[in-house]
Short mmCIF file of C-alpha atoms and ligand atoms in Angstrom, two decimals:
data_model
loop_
_atom_site.label_atom_id
_atom_site.label_comp_id
_atom_site.label_asym_id
_atom_site.label_seq_id
_atom_site.Cartn_x
_atom_site.Cartn_y
_atom_site.Cartn_z
CA MET W 1057 -7.91 9.79 35.63
CA THR W 1058 -5.46 8.46 33.21
CA ALA W 1059 -4.10 10.80 30.57
CA ILE W 1060 -4.74 10.14 27.12
CA THR W 1061 -2.07 8.80 25.02
CA PRO W 1062 -1.08 8.23 20.99
CA ARG W 1063 -3.57 5.09 20.05
CA VAL W 1064 -4.54 4.11 17.11
CA PHE W 1065 -8.09 2.16 16.73
CA SER W 1066 -9.49 0.39 13.60
CA GLY W 1067 -12.27 -2.03 12.73
CA ALA W 1068 -13.48 -4.31 9.75
CA GLN W 1069 -16.91 -5.81 9.56
CA PRO W 1070 -17.03 -10.15 8.84
CA THR W 1071 -19.28 -8.94 5.99
CA GLY W 1072 -17.97 -10.87 2.92
CA ASN W 1073 -14.94 -12.11 1.85
CA MET W 1074 -11.53 -10.23 2.48
CA HIS W 1075 -10.31 -9.01 -0.25
CA LEU W 1076 -7.35 -7.47 -2.04
CA GLY W 1077 -8.95 -4.04 -2.13
CA ASN W 1078 -8.93 -4.86 2.00
CA TYR W 1079 -5.72 -5.51 2.04
CA LEU W 1080 -4.33 -2.81 0.17
CA GLY W 1081 -6.97 -0.18 1.36
CA ALA W 1082 -6.37 -1.29 5.17
CA LEU W 1083 -4.49 -4.14 6.23
CA ARG W 1084 -1.31 -4.20 5.21
CA ASN W 1085 -1.44 0.45 6.32
CA TRP W 1086 -3.00 -1.48 9.83
CA ALA W 1087 -0.01 -3.74 9.59
CA ARG W 1088 1.88 -0.52 8.92
CA LEU W 1089 0.86 1.63 11.71
CA GLN W 1090 2.22 -0.28 14.57
CA GLU W 1091 5.78 0.60 13.87
CA SER W 1092 4.60 4.45 15.29
CA TYR W 1093 1.38 3.30 17.75
CA ASP W 1094 0.18 0.71 20.36
CA CYS W 1095 -2.92 -0.13 17.96
CA ILE W 1096 -6.05 -1.75 18.62
CA TYR W 1097 -7.82 -4.07 15.87
CA CYS W 1098 -11.54 -5.07 16.05
CA VAL W 1099 -13.77 -7.24 14.31
CA VAL W 1100 -16.88 -5.13 14.36
CA ASP W 1101 -19.49 -8.08 14.40
CA MET W 1102 -21.89 -5.75 16.34
CA HIS W 1103 -21.66 -3.64 13.85
CA ALA W 1104 -22.51 -6.31 11.08
CA ILE W 1105 -25.99 -7.42 12.97
CA THR W 1106 -27.60 -4.17 11.89
CA VAL W 1107 -28.23 -5.64 8.24
CA ALA W 1108 -29.17 -8.97 8.58
CA GLN W 1109 -26.50 -11.72 8.76
CA ASP W 1110 -27.01 -15.71 8.52
CA PRO W 1111 -25.53 -16.74 11.78
CA ALA W 1112 -23.12 -19.47 10.97
CA VAL W 1113 -21.86 -17.37 8.22
CA LEU W 1114 -21.67 -14.50 10.57
CA MET W 1115 -19.19 -16.99 12.62
CA GLN W 1116 -17.31 -18.21 10.18
CA GLN W 1117 -16.79 -14.95 8.10
CA THR W 1118 -15.68 -13.37 12.17
CA ARG W 1119 -12.93 -15.18 12.36
CA GLU W 1120 -11.47 -15.31 8.75
CA ALA W 1121 -11.59 -11.34 8.84
CA ALA W 1122 -9.45 -11.93 12.47
CA ALA W 1123 -7.21 -14.15 10.48
CA ALA W 1124 -7.44 -11.83 7.49
CA TYR W 1125 -5.67 -9.41 9.60
CA ILE W 1126 -2.61 -11.14 11.23
CA ALA W 1127 -1.98 -12.86 7.94
CA ALA W 1128 -2.22 -9.14 6.63
CA GLY W 1129 0.88 -8.72 8.97
CA VAL W 1130 -1.29 -7.47 12.52
CA ASP W 1131 0.94 -9.48 15.16
CA PRO W 1132 -1.58 -10.50 18.13
CA GLU W 1133 2.40 -9.80 20.06
CA LYS W 1134 1.90 -6.45 19.56
CA SER W 1135 -1.56 -5.06 18.69
CA LEU W 1136 -4.94 -5.90 20.72
CA LEU W 1137 -7.19 -7.99 17.87
CA PHE W 1138 -10.26 -8.73 19.11
CA VAL W 1139 -13.85 -9.40 18.24
CA GLN W 1140 -16.45 -6.51 18.83
CA SER W 1141 -18.71 -8.54 21.02
CA HIS W 1142 -16.94 -9.58 23.70
CA VAL W 1143 -16.09 -6.54 25.30
CA PRO W 1144 -19.54 -5.33 26.65
CA ALA W 1145 -17.88 -1.57 27.13
CA HIS W 1146 -18.71 -1.29 23.46
CA ALA W 1147 -22.65 -1.20 23.74
CA GLU W 1148 -22.36 0.25 27.53
CA LEU W 1149 -20.64 3.98 25.96
CA ALA W 1150 -23.03 3.46 22.89
CA TRP W 1151 -25.75 3.95 25.05
CA ILE W 1152 -24.68 6.70 26.69
CA PHE W 1153 -23.53 8.34 23.31
CA ASN W 1154 -27.07 7.65 21.75
CA CYS W 1155 -28.27 10.52 24.81
CA VAL W 1156 -25.38 12.96 23.58
CA ALA W 1157 -25.40 12.67 20.01
CA ARG W 1158 -28.32 14.89 18.28
CA ILE W 1159 -30.73 12.78 16.13
CA GLY W 1160 -29.89 16.40 13.33
CA TRP W 1161 -26.66 14.84 13.25
CA LEU W 1162 -27.79 11.36 12.36
CA ASN W 1163 -30.57 12.56 10.41
CA ARG W 1164 -26.66 14.16 8.33
CA MET W 1165 -25.31 10.58 7.39
CA THR W 1166 -24.98 9.48 3.95
CA GLN W 1167 -24.29 5.81 4.92
CA PHE W 1168 -27.78 5.19 6.39
CA LYS W 1169 -29.16 7.05 3.44
CA ASP W 1170 -27.51 4.83 1.13
CA LYS W 1171 -27.73 1.75 3.18
CA ALA W 1172 -31.60 1.80 3.66
CA GLY W 1173 -32.28 3.03 0.26
CA LYS W 1174 -36.45 4.03 -0.04
CA ASN W 1175 -37.65 1.96 2.61
CA ARG W 1176 -35.99 4.00 5.50
CA GLU W 1177 -39.00 2.54 7.37
CA LYS W 1178 -37.82 -0.99 7.46
CA ALA W 1179 -34.25 0.21 8.79
CA SER W 1180 -33.36 -1.65 11.05
CA VAL W 1181 -32.38 1.26 14.60
CA GLY W 1182 -29.75 -0.37 15.04
CA LEU W 1183 -28.60 0.64 11.52
CA TYR W 1184 -29.61 4.40 12.47
CA VAL W 1185 -27.37 4.33 15.36
CA TYR W 1186 -24.26 2.46 13.73
CA PRO W 1187 -22.73 6.09 13.99
CA THR W 1188 -22.50 6.09 17.95
CA LEU W 1189 -21.36 2.42 18.26
CA MET W 1190 -18.50 2.99 15.88
CA ALA W 1191 -18.10 6.30 18.19
CA ALA W 1192 -18.20 4.33 21.42
CA ASP W 1193 -15.77 1.77 19.80
CA ILE W 1194 -13.26 4.11 19.90
CA LEU W 1195 -13.81 6.12 22.73
CA ALA W 1196 -14.06 2.87 24.87
CA TYR W 1197 -10.30 2.74 24.38
CA ARG W 1198 -10.07 7.15 24.41
CA ALA W 1199 -7.99 6.65 20.83
CA THR W 1200 -6.36 9.34 18.95
CA HIS W 1201 -5.84 8.35 15.70
CA VAL W 1202 -8.45 6.37 13.03
CA PRO W 1203 -7.64 4.74 9.92
CA VAL W 1204 -10.66 4.78 7.77
CA GLY W 1205 -11.13 5.07 4.36
CA GLN W 1206 -13.04 8.35 2.79
CA ASP W 1207 -15.82 6.82 2.92
CA GLN W 1208 -15.92 6.99 7.11
CA LYS W 1209 -14.66 10.52 6.83
CA GLN W 1210 -18.30 11.82 7.74
CA HIS W 1211 -18.45 8.43 10.78
CA LEU W 1212 -15.43 9.95 12.34
CA GLU W 1213 -16.73 13.73 12.35
CA LEU W 1214 -19.74 12.39 13.99
CA THR W 1215 -17.31 10.83 16.84
CA ARG W 1216 -15.48 14.00 17.05
CA ASP W 1217 -18.74 15.69 17.16
CA ILE W 1218 -19.69 13.63 20.47
CA ALA W 1219 -16.33 13.73 22.27
CA GLN W 1220 -16.98 17.50 22.07
CA LYS W 1221 -20.48 17.68 22.82
CA PHE W 1222 -19.54 14.96 26.18
CA ASN W 1223 -16.66 17.55 27.14
CA THR W 1224 -18.26 20.68 26.81
CA ASP W 1225 -22.26 19.23 28.47
CA PHE W 1226 -20.12 17.87 31.49
CA GLY W 1227 -17.61 20.41 31.40
CA ARG W 1228 -14.61 18.30 31.18
CA ASP W 1229 -11.89 17.30 28.93
CA TYR W 1230 -11.73 13.89 28.55
CA PHE W 1231 -12.36 12.64 25.60
CA PRO W 1232 -9.48 13.10 22.67
CA ILE W 1233 -10.45 14.74 19.75
CA VAL W 1234 -9.56 11.74 17.08
CA GLU W 1235 -7.67 12.54 14.11
CA PRO W 1236 -8.69 10.28 11.18
CA ILE W 1237 -5.84 8.56 8.80
CA ILE W 1238 -6.79 8.91 5.50
CA GLN W 1239 -5.71 5.38 3.79
CA GLY W 1240 -5.78 3.82 0.76
CA PRO W 1241 -3.33 3.16 -1.92
CA GLY W 1242 -2.88 6.19 -4.38
CA ALA W 1243 -6.01 5.03 -6.31
CA ARG W 1244 -8.74 2.99 -4.98
CA ILE W 1245 -8.91 -0.69 -5.83
CA MET W 1246 -11.56 -1.64 -8.91
CA SER W 1247 -13.21 -4.65 -9.86
CA LEU W 1248 -11.53 -6.59 -12.77
CA ARG W 1249 -14.38 -6.92 -14.43
CA ASP W 1250 -15.66 -2.95 -14.38
CA GLY W 1251 -13.16 -0.54 -13.56
CA THR W 1252 -15.91 2.09 -13.01
CA SER W 1253 -17.08 0.25 -9.74
CA LYS W 1254 -15.06 -0.43 -6.93
CA MET W 1255 -13.80 -3.73 -5.73
CA SER W 1256 -16.59 -5.36 -3.72
CA LYS W 1257 -16.53 -8.58 -1.67
CA SER W 1258 -20.52 -8.49 -2.68
CA ASP W 1259 -19.81 -8.36 -6.06
CA PRO W 1260 -21.51 -11.38 -7.56
CA SER W 1261 -18.85 -12.36 -9.82
CA ASP W 1262 -16.27 -13.79 -8.13
CA TYR W 1263 -13.79 -13.09 -11.09
CA SER W 1264 -14.45 -9.15 -9.86
CA ARG W 1265 -12.24 -9.78 -7.12
CA ILE W 1266 -8.32 -11.26 -5.46
CA ASN W 1267 -9.92 -12.76 -2.28
CA LEU W 1268 -7.11 -13.76 0.14
CA THR W 1269 -7.93 -17.05 0.15
CA ASP W 1270 -7.30 -17.43 -3.29
CA ASP W 1271 -4.27 -19.44 -4.29
CA ALA W 1272 -1.66 -18.49 -6.73
CA GLU W 1273 -3.78 -20.16 -9.64
CA ALA W 1274 -6.72 -18.40 -8.98
CA ILE W 1275 -5.11 -15.10 -8.59
CA ARG W 1276 -3.07 -16.06 -11.94
CA LEU W 1277 -6.35 -16.76 -14.01
CA LYS W 1278 -8.50 -13.65 -12.82
CA ILE W 1279 -5.50 -11.44 -13.10
CA LYS W 1280 -5.74 -13.44 -17.06
CA LYS W 1281 -9.18 -12.93 -17.74
CA ALA W 1282 -9.43 -8.51 -16.33
CA ARG W 1283 -11.30 -6.73 -18.29
CA THR W 1284 -8.51 -4.15 -20.35
CA ASP W 1285 -8.62 -2.42 -23.71
CA SER W 1286 -6.47 -2.74 -27.31
CA GLU W 1287 -4.30 0.09 -26.65
CA PRO W 1288 -0.71 -0.16 -25.20
CA LEU W 1289 -0.05 1.40 -22.00
CA PRO W 1290 0.98 5.48 -22.01
CA GLU W 1291 4.18 7.19 -19.60
CA THR W 1292 1.22 8.65 -17.17
CA MET W 1293 -1.70 7.79 -15.27
CA ALA W 1294 -3.35 11.36 -16.26
CA ALA W 1295 -2.93 9.55 -20.02
CA LEU W 1296 -4.86 6.46 -18.43
CA GLU W 1297 -7.71 9.32 -17.72
CA GLY W 1298 -10.79 7.80 -19.69
CA ARG W 1299 -9.14 3.59 -19.03
CA PRO W 1300 -10.58 2.87 -15.98
CA GLU W 1301 -9.50 -0.97 -15.92
CA ALA W 1302 -6.36 0.07 -17.45
CA ALA W 1303 -5.99 2.76 -14.96
CA ASN W 1304 -6.92 -0.11 -12.05
CA LEU W 1305 -4.63 -2.74 -13.08
CA VAL W 1306 -1.74 -0.05 -13.07
CA GLY W 1307 -2.61 1.13 -9.98
CA ILE W 1308 -2.63 -2.41 -8.69
CA TYR W 1309 0.79 -3.00 -9.90
CA ALA W 1310 1.52 0.38 -8.42
CA ALA W 1311 0.45 -0.26 -5.09
CA LEU W 1312 1.52 -3.95 -4.72
CA ALA W 1313 4.81 -2.59 -5.41
CA ASP W 1314 4.86 0.23 -3.59
CA LYS W 1315 5.50 2.63 -5.95
CA GLY W 1316 3.91 5.37 -8.06
CA GLY W 1317 1.93 4.47 -10.77
CA ASP W 1318 3.82 7.26 -13.38
CA ASP W 1319 7.26 4.81 -12.14
CA ILE W 1320 5.37 2.02 -12.96
CA LEU W 1321 4.50 3.70 -16.58
CA ALA W 1322 8.08 4.61 -16.90
CA GLU W 1323 8.92 0.58 -17.31
CA TYR W 1324 5.53 -0.19 -18.90
CA SER W 1325 4.52 1.50 -21.73
CA GLY W 1326 4.09 1.39 -25.23
CA GLN W 1327 3.38 -2.02 -24.23
CA GLY W 1328 0.27 -4.20 -24.28
CA PHE W 1329 -1.50 -5.93 -21.72
CA ALA W 1330 0.20 -9.03 -22.44
CA ALA W 1331 2.95 -8.62 -21.20
CA PHE W 1332 1.88 -6.38 -18.37
CA LYS W 1333 -0.37 -8.73 -16.96
CA THR W 1334 2.02 -11.36 -17.04
CA ALA W 1335 4.83 -9.21 -14.89
CA LEU W 1336 1.68 -8.12 -12.70
CA ALA W 1337 0.20 -11.53 -11.98
CA ASP W 1338 3.95 -12.29 -11.03
CA LEU W 1339 3.98 -9.69 -8.63
CA ALA W 1340 0.81 -10.42 -7.52
CA VAL W 1341 1.45 -14.04 -6.34
CA ASP W 1342 4.73 -13.20 -4.77
CA LYS W 1343 3.16 -10.48 -2.54
CA LEU W 1344 -0.09 -12.20 -2.02
CA THR W 1345 1.32 -15.74 -1.36
CA PRO W 1346 2.78 -15.78 2.39
CA VAL W 1347 -1.07 -13.71 3.04
CA THR W 1348 -3.26 -15.68 1.23
CA GLU W 1349 -1.26 -19.15 2.61
CA THR W 1350 -1.09 -17.59 6.53
CA MET W 1351 -5.09 -17.22 6.02
CA SER W 1352 -5.64 -20.89 5.34
CA ARG W 1353 -3.18 -21.86 7.89
CA LEU W 1354 -4.85 -19.62 10.47
CA MET W 1355 -8.52 -21.34 8.95
CA ALA W 1356 -7.15 -24.27 9.03
CA ASP W 1357 -6.88 -24.47 13.15
CA PRO W 1358 -9.88 -22.17 14.69
CA SER W 1359 -9.10 -22.86 17.94
CA TYR W 1360 -5.69 -21.23 17.91
CA LEU W 1361 -7.33 -18.37 16.54
CA ASP W 1362 -9.55 -18.33 18.78
CA SER W 1363 -7.18 -18.72 21.55
CA VAL W 1364 -6.07 -15.63 20.02
CA LEU W 1365 -9.46 -13.57 20.22
CA ALA W 1366 -10.00 -14.24 23.49
CA ARG W 1367 -6.53 -13.40 25.14
CA GLY W 1368 -7.33 -10.24 22.43
CA ALA W 1369 -10.76 -9.50 24.30
CA GLU W 1370 -9.41 -10.09 27.79
CA ALA W 1371 -6.96 -7.42 27.03
CA ALA W 1372 -9.42 -4.62 25.68
CA ARG W 1373 -11.80 -5.17 28.64
CA ALA W 1374 -8.90 -4.17 30.83
CA ILE W 1375 -8.47 -1.46 28.73
CA ALA W 1376 -12.20 -0.07 28.66
CA ALA W 1377 -12.72 -1.68 32.37
CA PRO W 1378 -11.58 2.04 33.74
CA VAL W 1379 -12.41 4.74 31.09
CA LEU W 1380 -16.40 3.15 31.52
CA ASP W 1381 -15.88 3.52 35.32
CA ASP W 1382 -14.92 6.96 34.68
CA VAL W 1383 -17.49 7.85 32.55
CA HIS W 1384 -20.33 6.21 34.67
CA GLU W 1385 -18.91 8.74 37.44
CA ILE W 1386 -18.78 11.75 35.48
CA VAL W 1387 -22.27 11.22 34.11
CA GLY W 1388 -23.59 10.61 37.37
CA PHE W 1389 -24.22 6.74 38.14
CA LEU W 1390 -23.39 5.23 40.82
CA LYS W 1391 -20.41 3.04 41.57
CA ARG W 1392 -21.08 0.13 40.47
N1 LIG J 1332 -17.84 1.87 9.77
C1 LIG J 1332 -16.19 0.84 9.93
C2 LIG J 1332 -16.35 0.04 7.94
O1 LIG J 1332 -17.61 0.55 7.36
C3 LIG J 1332 -16.37 -0.13 10.77
C4 LIG J 1332 -15.91 0.20 11.86
C5 LIG J 1332 -16.67 -0.18 12.91
C6 LIG J 1332 -15.49 1.34 12.26
N2 LIG J 1332 -15.93 0.75 14.18
C7 LIG J 1332 -14.86 1.51 13.23
C8 LIG J 1332 -13.63 1.68 12.02
C9 LIG J 1332 -14.48 2.34 14.08
C10 LIG J 1332 -12.98 2.33 12.35
C11 LIG J 1332 -12.79 2.53 14.17
O2 LIG J 1332 -15.33 0.59 7.38
#
């Protein structure tokens, strides 16, 4: 059986516009990880259908997510980029993991409780076993490092538990115990309309977020209209306590400039938001235009995008197939 080598795996659901929060919180980091790791990046459409999706919209958003990965710097020549449903190994391994994971473990998952809400009886079974599919995504490639946001830490813990239990149950040191790479800019990127809620694809107000499909004019307008307060900027981030909108804009500036918030405030302290917003808009347009332009170009050529995804899926299947063969042998399935 093949040895384990360091490998990054991550994925995002194609369930809404990709926005600045996804870019600064995840995608930009994925692109950077390519410098030090073999990377596999997946658009997880099978996770998306754990809640109802409009089929036509899902297709469009799956392409859009893939385009966003590439526009953010994920290079399909360097990394594997593909769509989850194109590689049956994910579903196959998830079944085996459904038989390894314990009901008690899944019952502790806070994301299920949040997403299922009050009416748990009506949630899909898929939503309940979402974390075992996520473990299968990662372990079908025996990936060792997984960049995720803070909210996915519990799911990664479960992935480690599944790997551990599989290894002990079958007396084989087969699956690696994955390490999370907790990612994100220094601060979370919040809504431009309400500094206390996360920038989100599901916020009804488009002014709450900067989409990776927005052009320069839209980016400028949204920053101009972003909520602020009437105080001037202070000298440190600590002094922005209790001013969530101001802290968010400085945080966005810092993330785009790849600097610390205090460095930014050293430059702008004492100034009001008029000047700061102009500088932020210039910076945002400068940093995001190459991303949004690539994104539009890719979305205008779906056949190119589909061919990239087909190549990615083929390469992914080639890596996952021997892992599934090993797993079949380990659990005692007859050779196919
Ligand atoms: N659950 C992740 C999220 O919502 C998406 C995801 C699915 C994922 N499979 C994964 C992330 C495997 C990392 C690794 O963000």
